[in-house]
Amino acid sequence: GNSVTQMEGPVTLSEEAFLTINCTYTATGYPSLFWYVQYPGEGLQLLLKATKADDKGSNKGFEATYRKETTSFHLEKGSVQVSDSAVYFCALPDGSGNTGKLIFGQGTTLQVKP
Amino acid sequence: DAGVTQSPTHLIKTRGQQVTLRCSPKSGHDTVSWYQQALGQGPQFIFQYYEEEERQRGNFPDRFSGHQFPNYSSELNVNALLLGDSALYLCASSPGNWNGAQYFGPGTRLTVL
């Protein structure tokens, strides 16, 4: 089945620093790719998605580009804020189609200090 | 428009007991998936319900069962609880014309003592 690997955390940055969280995947075909965010004590929120190769998903200043050549979907933000402190999960559907079953990475904790 | 709601928020049980968790999907969504998230881990897929039937199942034992009602709400039942069942249980919903994105509820924190 499909799988996803995220860089291990925690990642600690100062406010306004540049953020990169690496995500690589193994998949049959070209499934949609997702980044979810989990704030402390809450459930998961969809942060952004990309549905085909070379697509760039973006939201709230975060961006990620679907790279089929490197099978990657790295999350970036040019200037992080304290409010971005959360756990970030890379995810993709299992199987070759949109089956509704998501496979998640282990999560990367981001802590932003003032 | 209410999002995905789950109840209860927290639950404490003892080993061997049974538990039922509830989920109401986002308005307009007819598919419900359940995930288990152990502390410090990513969510693991338990199963998915569509049209009141279990459509897919992850690698979880038969102690985990579910149900979907005609109004698309869903229940997750866990029998013979083990200490290892302590986790955050997340419900996610999606529309029938699924495009990959799922919408998650806040979760139910289950502690098994």
mmCIF file with all atom_site columns, C-alpha atoms in Angstrom:
data_model
loop_
_atom_site.group_PDB
_atom_site.id
_atom_site.type_symbol
_atom_site.label_atom_id
_atom_site.label_alt_id
_atom_site.label_comp_id
_atom_site.label_asym_id
_atom_site.label_entity_id
_atom_site.label_seq_id
_atom_site.pdbx_PDB_ins_code
_atom_site.Cartn_x
_atom_site.Cartn_y
_atom_site.Cartn_z
_atom_site.occupancy
_atom_site.B_iso_or_equiv
_atom_site.pdbx_formal_charge
_atom_site.auth_seq_id
_atom_site.auth_comp_id
_atom_site.auth_asym_id
_atom_site.auth_atom_id
_atom_site.pdbx_PDB_model_num
ATOM 1   C CA . GLY A 1 1   ? 0.000   0.000  0.000   1.00 0.00 ? 1   GLY A CA 1
ATOM 2   C CA . ASN A 1 2   ? 0.863   3.653  -0.066  1.00 0.00 ? 2   ASN A CA 1
ATOM 3   C CA . SER A 1 3   ? 3.067   5.147  2.629   1.00 0.00 ? 3   SER A CA 1
ATOM 4   C CA . VAL A 1 4   ? 4.379   8.517  3.798   1.00 0.00 ? 4   VAL A CA 1
ATOM 5   C CA . THR A 1 5   ? 7.457   9.561  5.736   1.00 0.00 ? 5   THR A CA 1
ATOM 6   C CA . GLN A 1 6   ? 7.871   12.874 7.531   1.00 0.00 ? 6   GLN A CA 1
ATOM 7   C CA . MET A 1 7   ? 10.919  14.470 9.048   1.00 0.00 ? 7   MET A CA 1
ATOM 8   C CA . GLU A 1 8   ? 11.122  13.888 12.742  1.00 0.00 ? 8   GLU A CA 1
ATOM 9   C CA . GLY A 1 9   ? 10.557  16.710 15.135  1.00 0.00 ? 9   GLY A CA 1
ATOM 10  C CA . PRO A 1 10  ? 10.301  18.637 17.167  1.00 0.00 ? 10  PRO A CA 1
ATOM 11  C CA . VAL A 1 11  ? 11.183  21.674 15.101  1.00 0.00 ? 11  VAL A CA 1
ATOM 12  C CA . THR A 1 12  ? 11.837  24.806 17.141  1.00 0.00 ? 12  THR A CA 1
ATOM 13  C CA . LEU A 1 13  ? 12.004  28.161 15.367  1.00 0.00 ? 13  LEU A CA 1
ATOM 14  C CA . SER A 1 14  ? 11.992  31.819 16.268  1.00 0.00 ? 14  SER A CA 1
ATOM 15  C CA . GLU A 1 15  ? 9.123   33.985 15.091  1.00 0.00 ? 15  GLU A CA 1
ATOM 16  C CA . GLU A 1 16  ? 9.500   35.149 11.450  1.00 0.00 ? 16  GLU A CA 1
ATOM 17  C CA . ALA A 1 17  ? 11.892  32.290 10.617  1.00 0.00 ? 17  ALA A CA 1
ATOM 18  C CA . PHE A 1 18  ? 11.513  30.177 7.468   1.00 0.00 ? 18  PHE A CA 1
ATOM 19  C CA . LEU A 1 19  ? 9.890   26.779 7.883   1.00 0.00 ? 19  LEU A CA 1
ATOM 20  C CA . THR A 1 20  ? 10.354  23.572 5.922   1.00 0.00 ? 20  THR A CA 1
ATOM 21  C CA . ILE A 1 21  ? 8.868   20.246 6.971   1.00 0.00 ? 21  ILE A CA 1
ATOM 22  C CA . ASN A 1 22  ? 9.883   17.408 4.695   1.00 0.00 ? 22  ASN A CA 1
ATOM 23  C CA . CYS A 1 23  ? 7.455   14.774 3.468   1.00 0.00 ? 23  CYS A CA 1
ATOM 24  C CA . THR A 1 24  ? 8.132   11.969 1.014   1.00 0.00 ? 24  THR A CA 1
ATOM 25  C CA . TYR A 1 25  ? 5.695   9.347  -0.164  1.00 0.00 ? 25  TYR A CA 1
ATOM 26  C CA . THR A 1 26  ? 5.381   6.001  -1.888  1.00 0.00 ? 26  THR A CA 1
ATOM 27  C CA . ALA A 1 27  ? 2.257   5.526  -3.942  1.00 0.00 ? 27  ALA A CA 1
ATOM 28  C CA . THR A 1 28  ? 0.581   3.650  -6.729  1.00 0.00 ? 28  THR A CA 1
ATOM 29  C CA . GLY A 1 29  ? -0.404  6.167  -9.364  1.00 0.00 ? 29  GLY A CA 1
ATOM 30  C CA . TYR A 1 30  ? -0.710  9.834  -8.532  1.00 0.00 ? 30  TYR A CA 1
ATOM 31  C CA . PRO A 1 31  ? -3.045  10.276 -5.584  1.00 0.00 ? 31  PRO A CA 1
ATOM 32  C CA . SER A 1 32  ? -3.960  13.578 -3.994  1.00 0.00 ? 32  SER A CA 1
ATOM 33  C CA . LEU A 1 33  ? -1.617  14.748 -1.229  1.00 0.00 ? 33  LEU A CA 1
ATOM 34  C CA . PHE A 1 34  ? -2.559  16.593 1.945   1.00 0.00 ? 34  PHE A CA 1
ATOM 35  C CA . TRP A 1 35  ? -1.173  18.496 4.893   1.00 0.00 ? 35  TRP A CA 1
ATOM 36  C CA . TYR A 1 36  ? -3.232  18.496 8.059   1.00 0.00 ? 36  TYR A CA 1
ATOM 37  C CA . VAL A 1 37  ? -2.561  20.536 11.202  1.00 0.00 ? 37  VAL A CA 1
ATOM 38  C CA . GLN A 1 38  ? -3.469  19.654 14.778  1.00 0.00 ? 38  GLN A CA 1
ATOM 39  C CA . TYR A 1 39  ? -3.464  22.438 17.351  1.00 0.00 ? 39  TYR A CA 1
ATOM 40  C CA . PRO A 1 40  ? -3.070  21.469 21.017  1.00 0.00 ? 40  PRO A CA 1
ATOM 41  C CA . GLY A 1 41  ? -6.123  19.645 22.328  1.00 0.00 ? 41  GLY A CA 1
ATOM 42  C CA . GLU A 1 42  ? -7.931  19.693 19.010  1.00 0.00 ? 42  GLU A CA 1
ATOM 43  C CA . GLY A 1 43  ? -8.721  17.420 16.081  1.00 0.00 ? 43  GLY A CA 1
ATOM 44  C CA . LEU A 1 44  ? -7.123  17.627 12.657  1.00 0.00 ? 44  LEU A CA 1
ATOM 45  C CA . GLN A 1 45  ? -7.767  20.481 10.235  1.00 0.00 ? 45  GLN A CA 1
ATOM 46  C CA . LEU A 1 46  ? -7.047  20.302 6.529   1.00 0.00 ? 46  LEU A CA 1
ATOM 47  C CA . LEU A 1 47  ? -4.311  22.849 5.863   1.00 0.00 ? 47  LEU A CA 1
ATOM 48  C CA . LEU A 1 48  ? -3.786  22.400 2.127   1.00 0.00 ? 48  LEU A CA 1
ATOM 49  C CA . LYS A 1 49  ? -3.929  19.853 -0.648  1.00 0.00 ? 49  LYS A CA 1
ATOM 50  C CA . ALA A 1 50  ? -2.657  19.143 -4.154  1.00 0.00 ? 50  ALA A CA 1
ATOM 51  C CA . THR A 1 51  ? -4.454  16.841 -6.547  1.00 0.00 ? 51  THR A CA 1
ATOM 52  C CA . LYS A 1 52  ? -1.905  16.290 -9.328  1.00 0.00 ? 52  LYS A CA 1
ATOM 53  C CA . ALA A 1 53  ? 1.771   16.544 -10.132 1.00 0.00 ? 53  ALA A CA 1
ATOM 54  C CA . ASP A 1 54  ? 3.247   20.076 -10.066 1.00 0.00 ? 54  ASP A CA 1
ATOM 55  C CA . ASP A 1 55  ? 0.169   21.419 -8.277  1.00 0.00 ? 55  ASP A CA 1
ATOM 56  C CA . LYS A 1 56  ? 0.909   23.863 -5.484  1.00 0.00 ? 56  LYS A CA 1
ATOM 57  C CA . GLY A 1 57  ? -1.417  23.861 -2.506  1.00 0.00 ? 57  GLY A CA 1
ATOM 58  C CA . SER A 1 58  ? -1.484  26.976 -0.331  1.00 0.00 ? 58  SER A CA 1
ATOM 59  C CA . ASN A 1 59  ? -3.307  28.300 2.695   1.00 0.00 ? 59  ASN A CA 1
ATOM 60  C CA . LYS A 1 60  ? -2.565  30.735 5.547   1.00 0.00 ? 60  LYS A CA 1
ATOM 61  C CA . GLY A 1 61  ? 0.897   31.448 4.126   1.00 0.00 ? 61  GLY A CA 1
ATOM 62  C CA . PHE A 1 62  ? 1.813   27.760 3.939   1.00 0.00 ? 62  PHE A CA 1
ATOM 63  C CA . GLU A 1 63  ? 2.687   26.162 0.605   1.00 0.00 ? 63  GLU A CA 1
ATOM 64  C CA . ALA A 1 64  ? 3.511   22.680 -0.667  1.00 0.00 ? 64  ALA A CA 1
ATOM 65  C CA . THR A 1 65  ? 4.252   21.505 -4.221  1.00 0.00 ? 65  THR A CA 1
ATOM 66  C CA . TYR A 1 66  ? 3.443   18.007 -5.483  1.00 0.00 ? 66  TYR A CA 1
ATOM 67  C CA . ARG A 1 67  ? 6.771   16.741 -6.912  1.00 0.00 ? 67  ARG A CA 1
ATOM 68  C CA . LYS A 1 68  ? 6.426   13.379 -8.641  1.00 0.00 ? 68  LYS A CA 1
ATOM 69  C CA . GLU A 1 69  ? 10.101  13.310 -9.675  1.00 0.00 ? 69  GLU A CA 1
ATOM 70  C CA . THR A 1 70  ? 11.247  13.319 -6.064  1.00 0.00 ? 70  THR A CA 1
ATOM 71  C CA . THR A 1 71  ? 7.985   11.882 -4.609  1.00 0.00 ? 71  THR A CA 1
ATOM 72  C CA . SER A 1 72  ? 7.885   14.759 -2.187  1.00 0.00 ? 72  SER A CA 1
ATOM 73  C CA . PHE A 1 73  ? 5.372   17.233 -0.784  1.00 0.00 ? 73  PHE A CA 1
ATOM 74  C CA . HIS A 1 74  ? 7.391   19.475 1.520   1.00 0.00 ? 74  HIS A CA 1
ATOM 75  C CA . LEU A 1 75  ? 5.555   22.069 3.596   1.00 0.00 ? 75  LEU A CA 1
ATOM 76  C CA . GLU A 1 76  ? 6.993   25.604 3.647   1.00 0.00 ? 76  GLU A CA 1
ATOM 77  C CA . LYS A 1 77  ? 6.203   28.964 5.166   1.00 0.00 ? 77  LYS A CA 1
ATOM 78  C CA . GLY A 1 78  ? 8.242   32.089 4.721   1.00 0.00 ? 78  GLY A CA 1
ATOM 79  C CA . SER A 1 79  ? 7.653   33.632 8.147   1.00 0.00 ? 79  SER A CA 1
ATOM 80  C CA . VAL A 1 80  ? 6.228   31.591 11.007  1.00 0.00 ? 80  VAL A CA 1
ATOM 81  C CA . GLN A 1 81  ? 4.239   33.000 13.894  1.00 0.00 ? 81  GLN A CA 1
ATOM 82  C CA . VAL A 1 82  ? 3.793   31.767 17.456  1.00 0.00 ? 82  VAL A CA 1
ATOM 83  C CA . SER A 1 83  ? 0.222   30.807 16.510  1.00 0.00 ? 83  SER A CA 1
ATOM 84  C CA . ASP A 1 84  ? 1.623   28.287 13.990  1.00 0.00 ? 84  ASP A CA 1
ATOM 85  C CA . SER A 1 85  ? 2.824   26.097 16.864  1.00 0.00 ? 85  SER A CA 1
ATOM 86  C CA . ALA A 1 86  ? 1.095   22.772 16.268  1.00 0.00 ? 86  ALA A CA 1
ATOM 87  C CA . VAL A 1 87  ? 1.627   19.247 14.957  1.00 0.00 ? 87  VAL A CA 1
ATOM 88  C CA . TYR A 1 88  ? 1.696   18.906 11.165  1.00 0.00 ? 88  TYR A CA 1
ATOM 89  C CA . PHE A 1 89  ? 0.756   15.688 9.344   1.00 0.00 ? 89  PHE A CA 1
ATOM 90  C CA . CYS A 1 90  ? 1.409   14.752 5.755   1.00 0.00 ? 90  CYS A CA 1
ATOM 91  C CA . ALA A 1 91  ? -1.195  12.342 4.326   1.00 0.00 ? 91  ALA A CA 1
ATOM 92  C CA . LEU A 1 92  ? -2.334  10.554 1.194   1.00 0.00 ? 92  LEU A CA 1
ATOM 93  C CA . PRO A 1 93  ? -5.067  8.078  0.298   1.00 0.00 ? 93  PRO A CA 1
ATOM 94  C CA . ASP A 1 94  ? -4.299  4.379  0.513   1.00 0.00 ? 94  ASP A CA 1
ATOM 95  C CA . GLY A 1 95  ? -4.469  2.419  -2.719  1.00 0.00 ? 95  GLY A CA 1
ATOM 96  C CA . SER A 1 96  ? -4.440  3.674  -6.248  1.00 0.00 ? 96  SER A CA 1
ATOM 97  C CA . GLY A 1 97  ? -7.704  5.575  -6.170  1.00 0.00 ? 97  GLY A CA 1
ATOM 98  C CA . ASN A 1 98  ? -9.527  7.947  -3.908  1.00 0.00 ? 98  ASN A CA 1
ATOM 99  C CA . THR A 1 99  ? -10.675 5.273  -1.488  1.00 0.00 ? 99  THR A CA 1
ATOM 100 C CA . GLY A 1 100 ? -11.389 7.500  1.470   1.00 0.00 ? 100 GLY A CA 1
ATOM 101 C CA . LYS A 1 101 ? -8.796  5.805  3.669   1.00 0.00 ? 101 LYS A CA 1
ATOM 102 C CA . LEU A 1 102 ? -6.015  8.224  4.525   1.00 0.00 ? 102 LEU A CA 1
ATOM 103 C CA . ILE A 1 103 ? -2.479  7.216  5.455   1.00 0.00 ? 103 ILE A CA 1
ATOM 104 C CA . PHE A 1 104 ? -0.774  9.707  7.791   1.00 0.00 ? 104 PHE A CA 1
ATOM 105 C CA . GLY A 1 105 ? 2.833   10.364 8.615   1.00 0.00 ? 105 GLY A CA 1
ATOM 106 C CA . GLN A 1 106 ? 3.888   10.296 12.236  1.00 0.00 ? 106 GLN A CA 1
ATOM 107 C CA . GLY A 1 107 ? 3.567   14.053 12.567  1.00 0.00 ? 107 GLY A CA 1
ATOM 108 C CA . THR A 1 108 ? 6.076   16.858 13.047  1.00 0.00 ? 108 THR A CA 1
ATOM 109 C CA . THR A 1 109 ? 5.752   19.115 16.065  1.00 0.00 ? 109 THR A CA 1
ATOM 110 C CA . LEU A 1 110 ? 6.510   22.772 15.411  1.00 0.00 ? 110 LEU A CA 1
ATOM 111 C CA . GLN A 1 111 ? 7.214   25.142 18.271  1.00 0.00 ? 111 GLN A CA 1
ATOM 112 C CA . VAL A 1 112 ? 7.620   28.809 17.457  1.00 0.00 ? 112 VAL A CA 1
ATOM 113 C CA . LYS A 1 113 ? 9.180   31.040 20.101  1.00 0.00 ? 113 LYS A CA 1
ATOM 114 C CA . PRO A 1 114 ? 8.603   34.807 20.313  1.00 0.00 ? 114 PRO A CA 1
ATOM 115 C CA . ASP B 2 1   ? -23.116 25.126 9.335   1.00 0.00 ? 1   ASP B CA 1
ATOM 116 C CA . ALA B 2 2   ? -21.945 22.749 12.043  1.00 0.00 ? 2   ALA B CA 1
ATOM 117 C CA . GLY B 2 3   ? -18.828 20.788 11.334  1.00 0.00 ? 3   GLY B CA 1
ATOM 118 C CA . VAL B 2 4   ? -18.145 17.263 12.492  1.00 0.00 ? 4   VAL B CA 1
ATOM 119 C CA . THR B 2 5   ? -19.188 16.762 16.095  1.00 0.00 ? 5   THR B CA 1
ATOM 120 C CA . GLN B 2 6   ? -18.205 13.994 18.473  1.00 0.00 ? 6   GLN B CA 1
ATOM 121 C CA . SER B 2 7   ? -19.309 12.897 21.917  1.00 0.00 ? 7   SER B CA 1
ATOM 122 C CA . PRO B 2 8   ? -18.262 12.522 24.587  1.00 0.00 ? 8   PRO B CA 1
ATOM 123 C CA . THR B 2 9   ? -15.152 14.691 24.768  1.00 0.00 ? 9   THR B CA 1
ATOM 124 C CA . HIS B 2 10  ? -13.417 12.546 27.339  1.00 0.00 ? 10  HIS B CA 1
ATOM 125 C CA . LEU B 2 11  ? -14.088 9.090  28.694  1.00 0.00 ? 11  LEU B CA 1
ATOM 126 C CA . ILE B 2 12  ? -12.453 6.938  31.358  1.00 0.00 ? 12  ILE B CA 1
ATOM 127 C CA . LYS B 2 13  ? -13.050 3.190  31.389  1.00 0.00 ? 13  LYS B CA 1
ATOM 128 C CA . THR B 2 14  ? -11.461 0.157  32.997  1.00 0.00 ? 14  THR B CA 1
ATOM 129 C CA . ARG B 2 15  ? -10.034 -2.897 31.287  1.00 0.00 ? 15  ARG B CA 1
ATOM 130 C CA . GLY B 2 16  ? -12.646 -5.317 30.014  1.00 0.00 ? 16  GLY B CA 1
ATOM 131 C CA . GLN B 2 17  ? -15.394 -2.733 29.745  1.00 0.00 ? 17  GLN B CA 1
ATOM 132 C CA . GLN B 2 18  ? -17.180 -1.694 26.580  1.00 0.00 ? 18  GLN B CA 1
ATOM 133 C CA . VAL B 2 19  ? -17.420 1.834  25.154  1.00 0.00 ? 19  VAL B CA 1
ATOM 134 C CA . THR B 2 20  ? -19.508 3.608  22.517  1.00 0.00 ? 20  THR B CA 1
ATOM 135 C CA . LEU B 2 21  ? -18.368 6.801  20.829  1.00 0.00 ? 21  LEU B CA 1
ATOM 136 C CA . ARG B 2 22  ? -20.611 8.948  18.660  1.00 0.00 ? 22  ARG B CA 1
ATOM 137 C CA . CYS B 2 23  ? -20.114 11.133 15.611  1.00 0.00 ? 23  CYS B CA 1
ATOM 138 C CA . SER B 2 24  ? -22.293 13.444 13.553  1.00 0.00 ? 24  SER B CA 1
ATOM 139 C CA . PRO B 2 25  ? -20.869 14.279 10.135  1.00 0.00 ? 25  PRO B CA 1
ATOM 140 C CA . LYS B 2 26  ? -20.656 17.670 8.533   1.00 0.00 ? 26  LYS B CA 1
ATOM 141 C CA . SER B 2 27  ? -23.866 18.713 6.818   1.00 0.00 ? 27  SER B CA 1
ATOM 142 C CA . GLY B 2 28  ? -24.058 17.273 3.309   1.00 0.00 ? 28  GLY B CA 1
ATOM 143 C CA . HIS B 2 29  ? -21.573 14.476 4.028   1.00 0.00 ? 29  HIS B CA 1
ATOM 144 C CA . ASP B 2 30  ? -22.678 10.862 3.879   1.00 0.00 ? 30  ASP B CA 1
ATOM 145 C CA . THR B 2 31  ? -19.419 9.013  4.519   1.00 0.00 ? 31  THR B CA 1
ATOM 146 C CA . VAL B 2 32  ? -17.896 8.602  7.973   1.00 0.00 ? 32  VAL B CA 1
ATOM 147 C CA . SER B 2 33  ? -14.438 7.282  8.814   1.00 0.00 ? 33  SER B CA 1
ATOM 148 C CA . TRP B 2 34  ? -12.982 6.508  12.223  1.00 0.00 ? 34  TRP B CA 1
ATOM 149 C CA . TYR B 2 35  ? -9.329  6.844  13.190  1.00 0.00 ? 35  TYR B CA 1
ATOM 150 C CA . GLN B 2 36  ? -7.340  6.006  16.315  1.00 0.00 ? 36  GLN B CA 1
ATOM 151 C CA . GLN B 2 37  ? -4.534  8.381  17.269  1.00 0.00 ? 37  GLN B CA 1
ATOM 152 C CA . ALA B 2 38  ? -2.167  7.119  19.941  1.00 0.00 ? 38  ALA B CA 1
ATOM 153 C CA . LEU B 2 39  ? -0.132  9.716  21.820  1.00 0.00 ? 39  LEU B CA 1
ATOM 154 C CA . GLY B 2 40  ? 2.634   11.119 19.636  1.00 0.00 ? 40  GLY B CA 1
ATOM 155 C CA . GLN B 2 41  ? 1.520   9.205  16.545  1.00 0.00 ? 41  GLN B CA 1
ATOM 156 C CA . GLY B 2 42  ? -0.385  9.904  13.371  1.00 0.00 ? 42  GLY B CA 1
ATOM 157 C CA . PRO B 2 43  ? -4.005  8.737  13.071  1.00 0.00 ? 43  PRO B CA 1
ATOM 158 C CA . GLN B 2 44  ? -4.578  5.095  12.092  1.00 0.00 ? 44  GLN B CA 1
ATOM 159 C CA . PHE B 2 45  ? -7.610  4.177  9.990   1.00 0.00 ? 45  PHE B CA 1
ATOM 160 C CA . ILE B 2 46  ? -10.111 1.916  11.762  1.00 0.00 ? 46  ILE B CA 1
ATOM 161 C CA . PHE B 2 47  ? -13.013 1.702  9.283   1.00 0.00 ? 47  PHE B CA 1
ATOM 162 C CA . GLN B 2 48  ? -15.334 3.680  7.042   1.00 0.00 ? 48  GLN B CA 1
ATOM 163 C CA . TYR B 2 49  ? -19.109 3.666  6.718   1.00 0.00 ? 49  TYR B CA 1
ATOM 164 C CA . TYR B 2 50  ? -21.166 4.570  3.675   1.00 0.00 ? 50  TYR B CA 1
ATOM 165 C CA . GLU B 2 51  ? -24.862 3.896  3.121   1.00 0.00 ? 51  GLU B CA 1
ATOM 166 C CA . GLU B 2 52  ? -25.011 2.237  6.541   1.00 0.00 ? 52  GLU B CA 1
ATOM 167 C CA . GLU B 2 53  ? -22.477 -0.402 5.521   1.00 0.00 ? 53  GLU B CA 1
ATOM 168 C CA . GLU B 2 54  ? -18.819 -0.857 6.476   1.00 0.00 ? 54  GLU B CA 1
ATOM 169 C CA . ARG B 2 55  ? -17.037 -0.089 3.225   1.00 0.00 ? 55  ARG B CA 1
ATOM 170 C CA . GLN B 2 56  ? -13.417 -0.410 4.287   1.00 0.00 ? 56  GLN B CA 1
ATOM 171 C CA . ARG B 2 57  ? -11.576 -1.646 7.339   1.00 0.00 ? 57  ARG B CA 1
ATOM 172 C CA . GLY B 2 58  ? -8.072  -1.095 8.642   1.00 0.00 ? 58  GLY B CA 1
ATOM 173 C CA . ASN B 2 59  ? -5.943  -3.481 10.641  1.00 0.00 ? 59  ASN B CA 1
ATOM 174 C CA . PHE B 2 60  ? -8.003  -3.504 13.821  1.00 0.00 ? 60  PHE B CA 1
ATOM 175 C CA . PRO B 2 61  ? -9.470  -6.535 15.647  1.00 0.00 ? 61  PRO B CA 1
ATOM 176 C CA . ASP B 2 62  ? -13.134 -7.446 15.688  1.00 0.00 ? 62  ASP B CA 1
ATOM 177 C CA . ARG B 2 63  ? -13.436 -5.851 19.124  1.00 0.00 ? 63  ARG B CA 1
ATOM 178 C CA . PHE B 2 64  ? -13.805 -2.637 17.143  1.00 0.00 ? 64  PHE B CA 1
ATOM 179 C CA . SER B 2 65  ? -17.184 -2.386 15.470  1.00 0.00 ? 65  SER B CA 1
ATOM 180 C CA . GLY B 2 66  ? -19.355 0.381  14.175  1.00 0.00 ? 66  GLY B CA 1
ATOM 181 C CA . HIS B 2 67  ? -22.670 1.462  12.862  1.00 0.00 ? 67  HIS B CA 1
ATOM 182 C CA . GLN B 2 68  ? -24.057 4.169  10.626  1.00 0.00 ? 68  GLN B CA 1
ATOM 183 C CA . PHE B 2 69  ? -27.595 5.441  10.959  1.00 0.00 ? 69  PHE B CA 1
ATOM 184 C CA . PRO B 2 70  ? -29.959 6.676  8.215   1.00 0.00 ? 70  PRO B CA 1
ATOM 185 C CA . ASN B 2 71  ? -29.130 10.286 9.138   1.00 0.00 ? 71  ASN B CA 1
ATOM 186 C CA . TYR B 2 72  ? -25.433 9.434  8.419   1.00 0.00 ? 72  TYR B CA 1
ATOM 187 C CA . SER B 2 73  ? -24.352 9.718  12.042  1.00 0.00 ? 73  SER B CA 1
ATOM 188 C CA . SER B 2 74  ? -22.144 6.928  13.288  1.00 0.00 ? 74  SER B CA 1
ATOM 189 C CA . GLU B 2 75  ? -21.046 5.034  16.373  1.00 0.00 ? 75  GLU B CA 1
ATOM 190 C CA . LEU B 2 76  ? -17.793 3.313  17.190  1.00 0.00 ? 76  LEU B CA 1
ATOM 191 C CA . ASN B 2 77  ? -17.981 0.455  19.698  1.00 0.00 ? 77  ASN B CA 1
ATOM 192 C CA . VAL B 2 78  ? -15.011 -1.125 21.383  1.00 0.00 ? 78  VAL B CA 1
ATOM 193 C CA . ASN B 2 79  ? -15.475 -4.291 23.456  1.00 0.00 ? 79  ASN B CA 1
ATOM 194 C CA . ALA B 2 80  ? -13.192 -5.868 26.038  1.00 0.00 ? 80  ALA B CA 1
ATOM 195 C CA . LEU B 2 81  ? -11.107 -2.732 26.421  1.00 0.00 ? 81  LEU B CA 1
ATOM 196 C CA . LEU B 2 82  ? -7.349  -3.048 26.755  1.00 0.00 ? 82  LEU B CA 1
ATOM 197 C CA . LEU B 2 83  ? -4.900  -0.544 28.186  1.00 0.00 ? 83  LEU B CA 1
ATOM 198 C CA . GLY B 2 84  ? -3.553  -0.128 24.656  1.00 0.00 ? 84  GLY B CA 1
ATOM 199 C CA . ASP B 2 85  ? -6.906  1.178  23.461  1.00 0.00 ? 85  ASP B CA 1
ATOM 200 C CA . SER B 2 86  ? -6.210  4.454  25.266  1.00 0.00 ? 86  SER B CA 1
ATOM 201 C CA . ALA B 2 87  ? -6.055  7.050  22.502  1.00 0.00 ? 87  ALA B CA 1
ATOM 202 C CA . LEU B 2 88  ? -7.780  9.950  20.805  1.00 0.00 ? 88  LEU B CA 1
ATOM 203 C CA . TYR B 2 89  ? -10.529 8.635  18.540  1.00 0.00 ? 89  TYR B CA 1
ATOM 204 C CA . LEU B 2 90  ? -11.213 10.839 15.566  1.00 0.00 ? 90  LEU B CA 1
ATOM 205 C CA . CYS B 2 91  ? -14.218 10.846 13.305  1.00 0.00 ? 91  CYS B CA 1
ATOM 206 C CA . ALA B 2 92  ? -13.935 12.235 9.793   1.00 0.00 ? 92  ALA B CA 1
ATOM 207 C CA . SER B 2 93  ? -16.620 12.849 7.212   1.00 0.00 ? 93  SER B CA 1
ATOM 208 C CA . SER B 2 94  ? -16.603 13.397 3.488   1.00 0.00 ? 94  SER B CA 1
ATOM 209 C CA . PRO B 2 95  ? -19.181 13.875 0.754   1.00 0.00 ? 95  PRO B CA 1
ATOM 210 C CA . GLY B 2 96  ? -20.248 11.176 -1.643  1.00 0.00 ? 96  GLY B CA 1
ATOM 211 C CA . ASN B 2 97  ? -18.345 12.808 -4.494  1.00 0.00 ? 97  ASN B CA 1
ATOM 212 C CA . TRP B 2 98  ? -15.203 12.396 -2.498  1.00 0.00 ? 98  TRP B CA 1
ATOM 213 C CA . ASN B 2 99  ? -12.186 14.379 -3.699  1.00 0.00 ? 99  ASN B CA 1
ATOM 214 C CA . GLY B 2 100 ? -9.782  13.231 -1.042  1.00 0.00 ? 100 GLY B CA 1
ATOM 215 C CA . ALA B 2 101 ? -10.242 15.830 1.676   1.00 0.00 ? 101 ALA B CA 1
ATOM 216 C CA . GLN B 2 102 ? -11.784 14.629 4.913   1.00 0.00 ? 102 GLN B CA 1
ATOM 217 C CA . TYR B 2 103 ? -13.122 16.841 7.674   1.00 0.00 ? 103 TYR B CA 1
ATOM 218 C CA . PHE B 2 104 ? -12.289 15.825 11.210  1.00 0.00 ? 104 PHE B CA 1
ATOM 219 C CA . GLY B 2 105 ? -14.089 16.279 14.476  1.00 0.00 ? 105 GLY B CA 1
ATOM 220 C CA . PRO B 2 106 ? -12.349 17.301 17.709  1.00 0.00 ? 106 PRO B CA 1
ATOM 221 C CA . GLY B 2 107 ? -12.058 13.707 18.858  1.00 0.00 ? 107 GLY B CA 1
ATOM 222 C CA . THR B 2 108 ? -12.908 11.682 21.938  1.00 0.00 ? 108 THR B CA 1
ATOM 223 C CA . ARG B 2 109 ? -10.089 11.076 24.401  1.00 0.00 ? 109 ARG B CA 1
ATOM 224 C CA . LEU B 2 110 ? -10.455 7.547  25.779  1.00 0.00 ? 110 LEU B CA 1
ATOM 225 C CA . THR B 2 111 ? -8.429  6.504  28.803  1.00 0.00 ? 111 THR B CA 1
ATOM 226 C CA . VAL B 2 112 ? -8.450  2.845  29.844  1.00 0.00 ? 112 VAL B CA 1
ATOM 227 C CA . LEU B 2 113 ? -7.266  2.147  33.389  1.00 0.00 ? 113 LEU B CA 1
#
